[in-house]
PDB file of C-alpha atoms in Angstrom:
ATOM      1  CA  UNK L   2       0.099  -0.064   0.045  1.00 86.00           C
ATOM      2  CA  UNK L   3       1.236   3.390  -1.075  1.00 95.00           C
ATOM      3  CA  UNK L   4       0.735   6.432   1.010  1.00 97.00           C
ATOM      4  CA  UNK L   5       1.495  10.058   0.337  1.00 98.00           C
ATOM      5  CA  UNK L   6       1.556  12.376   3.658  1.00 96.00           C
ATOM      6  CA  UNK L   7       1.546  16.225   3.292  1.00 96.00           C
ATOM      7  CA  UNK L   8       2.583  18.555   6.177  1.00 96.00           C
ATOM      8  CA  UNK L   9       3.704  22.072   6.573  1.00 97.00           C
ATOM      9  CA  UNK L  10       0.638  23.810   6.083  1.00 96.00           C
ATOM     10  CA  UNK L  11      -0.991  26.644   8.276  1.00 97.00           C
ATOM     11  CA  UNK L  12      -1.931  30.300   8.574  1.00 98.00           C
ATOM     12  CA  UNK L  13       0.506  33.096   7.420  1.00 98.00           C
ATOM     13  CA  UNK L  14       0.385  36.665   6.879  1.00 98.00           C
ATOM     14  CA  UNK L  15       0.774  38.162   3.286  1.00 98.00           C
ATOM     15  CA  UNK L  16       4.354  38.422   2.269  1.00 98.00           C
ATOM     16  CA  UNK L  17       5.258  35.338   4.643  1.00 98.00           C
ATOM     17  CA  UNK L  18       6.836  32.075   3.803  1.00 98.00           C
ATOM     18  CA  UNK L  19       5.781  28.374   4.148  1.00 98.00           C
ATOM     19  CA  UNK L  20       7.501  25.189   3.294  1.00 98.00           C
ATOM     20  CA  UNK L  21       5.528  22.124   2.435  1.00 98.00           C
ATOM     21  CA  UNK L  22       6.615  18.500   2.540  1.00 98.00           C
ATOM     22  CA  UNK L  23       5.105  15.221   1.108  1.00 98.00           C
ATOM     23  CA  UNK L  24       6.610  11.920   1.677  1.00 98.00           C
ATOM     24  CA  UNK L  25       5.756   8.830  -0.098  1.00 98.00           C
ATOM     25  CA  UNK L  26       5.872   5.476   1.567  1.00 97.00           C
ATOM     26  CA  UNK L  27       5.056   1.958   1.003  1.00 95.00           C
ATOM     27  CA  UNK L  28       5.963  -0.713  -1.632  1.00 93.00           C
ATOM     28  CA  UNK L  29       7.338   1.854  -3.970  1.00 95.00           C
ATOM     29  CA  UNK L  30       9.675   0.692  -6.966  1.00 93.00           C
ATOM     30  CA  UNK L  31      10.341   4.061  -8.394  1.00 95.00           C
ATOM     31  CA  UNK L  32       8.878   7.507  -8.686  1.00 97.00           C
ATOM     32  CA  UNK L  33       8.706   9.443 -11.796  1.00 97.00           C
ATOM     33  CA  UNK L  34       7.299  13.131 -11.563  1.00 97.00           C
ATOM     34  CA  UNK L  35       5.873  14.583  -8.438  1.00 98.00           C
ATOM     35  CA  UNK L  36       3.779  17.719  -8.130  1.00 98.00           C
ATOM     36  CA  UNK L  37       1.806  19.988  -6.179  1.00 98.00           C
ATOM     37  CA  UNK L  38      -1.768  21.198  -6.906  1.00 98.00           C
ATOM     38  CA  UNK L  39      -4.036  23.407  -5.108  1.00 98.00           C
ATOM     39  CA  UNK L  40      -7.687  24.016  -4.716  1.00 98.00           C
ATOM     40  CA  UNK L  41      -9.598  27.084  -3.562  1.00 97.00           C
ATOM     41  CA  UNK L  42     -13.269  26.887  -2.384  1.00 92.00           C
ATOM     42  CA  UNK L  43     -15.438  26.744  -5.554  1.00 95.00           C
ATOM     43  CA  UNK L  44     -12.791  26.496  -7.985  1.00 97.00           C
ATOM     44  CA  UNK L  45     -11.100  23.510  -9.738  1.00 97.00           C
ATOM     45  CA  UNK L  46      -7.866  21.789  -8.623  1.00 98.00           C
ATOM     46  CA  UNK L  47      -4.772  23.424 -10.520  1.00 98.00           C
ATOM     47  CA  UNK L  48      -1.286  22.618 -11.192  1.00 98.00           C
ATOM     48  CA  UNK L  49       1.162  24.660  -8.700  1.00 98.00           C
ATOM     49  CA  UNK L  50       4.466  23.094  -9.742  1.00 98.00           C
ATOM     50  CA  UNK L  51       6.040  19.807 -10.820  1.00 98.00           C
ATOM     51  CA  UNK L  52       9.209  18.198 -10.874  1.00 98.00           C
ATOM     52  CA  UNK L  53      10.555  15.382 -13.078  1.00 97.00           C
ATOM     53  CA  UNK L  54      12.648  12.426 -11.567  1.00 94.00           C
ATOM     54  CA  UNK L  55      15.564  14.321 -12.670  1.00 93.00           C
ATOM     55  CA  UNK L  56      14.889  17.266 -10.769  1.00 94.00           C
ATOM     56  CA  UNK L  57      13.557  19.620 -13.770  1.00 96.00           C
ATOM     57  CA  UNK L  58      10.769  21.882 -12.351  1.00 98.00           C
ATOM     58  CA  UNK L  59       7.841  23.542 -13.971  1.00 98.00           C
ATOM     59  CA  UNK L  60       5.744  26.214 -12.638  1.00 98.00           C
ATOM     60  CA  UNK L  61       2.412  27.952 -13.011  1.00 98.00           C
ATOM     61  CA  UNK L  62       2.749  31.431 -14.047  1.00 98.00           C
ATOM     62  CA  UNK L  63       1.159  32.494 -11.043  1.00 98.00           C
ATOM     63  CA  UNK L  64       3.722  31.195  -8.667  1.00 98.00           C
ATOM     64  CA  UNK L  65       7.125  31.818 -10.827  1.00 98.00           C
ATOM     65  CA  UNK L  66       9.649  33.601  -8.776  1.00 98.00           C
ATOM     66  CA  UNK L  67       7.923  32.984  -5.696  1.00 98.00           C
ATOM     67  CA  UNK L  68       7.705  29.160  -5.219  1.00 98.00           C
ATOM     68  CA  UNK L  69      10.500  26.380  -5.623  1.00 98.00           C
ATOM     69  CA  UNK L  70       9.740  22.609  -5.917  1.00 98.00           C
ATOM     70  CA  UNK L  71      12.517  20.227  -4.911  1.00 98.00           C
ATOM     71  CA  UNK L  72      12.802  16.632  -4.055  1.00 97.00           C
ATOM     72  CA  UNK L  73      15.001  14.055  -2.273  1.00 97.00           C
ATOM     73  CA  UNK L  74      14.902  11.143  -4.042  1.00 96.00           C
ATOM     74  CA  UNK L  75      16.463   9.194  -1.002  1.00 96.00           C
ATOM     75  CA  UNK L  76      13.705  10.058   1.057  1.00 97.00           C
ATOM     76  CA  UNK L  77      10.695   9.862  -1.862  1.00 97.00           C
ATOM     77  CA  UNK L  78       9.912  13.295  -0.613  1.00 98.00           C
ATOM     78  CA  UNK L  79       8.891  16.367  -2.327  1.00 98.00           C
ATOM     79  CA  UNK L  80       8.994  19.954  -1.207  1.00 98.00           C
ATOM     80  CA  UNK L  81       7.314  23.041  -1.945  1.00 98.00           C
ATOM     81  CA  UNK L  82       9.049  26.487  -0.774  1.00 98.00           C
ATOM     82  CA  UNK L  83       6.526  29.105  -0.970  1.00 98.00           C
ATOM     83  CA  UNK L  84       7.616  32.637  -0.718  1.00 98.00           C
ATOM     84  CA  UNK L  85       6.085  36.286  -0.951  1.00 98.00           C
ATOM     85  CA  UNK L  86       2.765  34.562  -0.017  1.00 98.00           C
ATOM     86  CA  UNK L  87      -0.421  36.450  -1.300  1.00 98.00           C
ATOM     87  CA  UNK L  88      -4.092  35.974  -0.026  1.00 97.00           C
ATOM     88  CA  UNK L  89      -4.825  34.595  -3.650  1.00 97.00           C
ATOM     89  CA  UNK L  90      -2.319  31.550  -2.568  1.00 98.00           C
ATOM     90  CA  UNK L  91      -4.997  30.570  -0.203  1.00 98.00           C
ATOM     91  CA  UNK L  92      -6.255  26.898  -0.841  1.00 98.00           C
ATOM     92  CA  UNK L  93      -5.770  23.145   0.021  1.00 98.00           C
ATOM     93  CA  UNK L  94      -2.541  22.015  -1.290  1.00 98.00           C
ATOM     94  CA  UNK L  95      -2.310  18.464  -2.536  1.00 98.00           C
ATOM     95  CA  UNK L  96       0.700  16.507  -3.550  1.00 98.00           C
ATOM     96  CA  UNK L  97       0.913  13.631  -6.182  1.00 97.00           C
ATOM     97  CA  UNK L  98       3.184  11.135  -7.455  1.00 98.00           C
ATOM     98  CA  UNK L  99       3.335   9.315 -10.662  1.00 98.00           C
ATOM     99  CA  UNK L 100       4.998   5.995  -9.249  1.00 97.00           C
ATOM    100  CA  UNK L 101       5.606   2.375  -9.775  1.00 96.00           C
ATOM    101  CA  UNK L 102       4.618  -0.021  -6.951  1.00 95.00           C
ATOM    102  CA  UNK L 103       4.725  -3.793  -6.373  1.00 89.00           C
ATOM    103  CA  UNK L 104       2.649  -6.011  -4.320  1.00 79.00           C
ATOM    104  CA  UNK L 105       3.784  -9.546  -3.828  1.00 78.00           C
ATOM    105  CA  UNK L 106       3.978 -11.742  -6.768  1.00 76.00           C
ATOM    106  CA  UNK L 107       1.892  -9.452  -8.938  1.00 81.00           C
ATOM    107  CA  UNK L 108       3.892  -7.333 -11.579  1.00 86.00           C
ATOM    108  CA  UNK L 109       4.543  -3.668 -10.946  1.00 89.00           C
ATOM    109  CA  UNK L 110       2.049  -1.290 -11.479  1.00 92.00           C
ATOM    110  CA  UNK L 111       2.248   2.352 -12.511  1.00 95.00           C
ATOM    111  CA  UNK L 112      -0.345   4.889 -11.221  1.00 95.00           C
ATOM    112  CA  UNK L 113      -0.701   8.499  -9.678  1.00 97.00           C
ATOM    113  CA  UNK L 114      -1.415   8.784  -6.018  1.00 97.00           C
ATOM    114  CA  UNK L 115      -2.600  11.767  -4.183  1.00 98.00           C
ATOM    115  CA  UNK L 116      -1.966  13.095  -0.693  1.00 97.00           C
ATOM    116  CA  UNK L 117      -5.039  14.084   1.861  1.00 97.00           C
ATOM    117  CA  UNK L 118      -4.303  17.718   1.230  1.00 97.00           C
ATOM    118  CA  UNK L 119      -3.105  20.350   3.685  1.00 97.00           C
ATOM    119  CA  UNK L 120      -4.634  23.964   4.279  1.00 98.00           C
ATOM    120  CA  UNK L 121      -2.376  27.009   3.294  1.00 98.00           C
ATOM    121  CA  UNK L 122      -4.352  30.132   4.544  1.00 98.00           C
ATOM    122  CA  UNK L 123      -2.710  33.642   3.640  1.00 98.00           C
ATOM    123  CA  UNK L 124      -4.565  36.382   5.785  1.00 97.00           C
ATOM    124  CA  UNK L 125      -3.596  39.343   8.095  1.00 96.00           C
TER     125      UNK L 125
END
């Protein structure tokens, strides 16, 4: 069984910083891309940033220059450093991972897993 567990959300004032972490655990054979998405109330879930297995990042235009995604492959963990936060960054942040897992005698299986989400609130 594979799990993704996020941490690091919370309440921060405009202009402040937060660092989100997402650790994948379980019967993992390999991890391809990992990413962060966010969903504000009444809106769709949108990509914030993603990172390939070779650590090449991709960002939504709205966060370029303010957010930085990174990963530690030895720990199966992806991070999102968020600086210069704005009220419009308020949302539930979800991580995901495109990974290959194995289960006993069955062939390895590739699919995308999601974390449970962590709330980020930017407000004075």
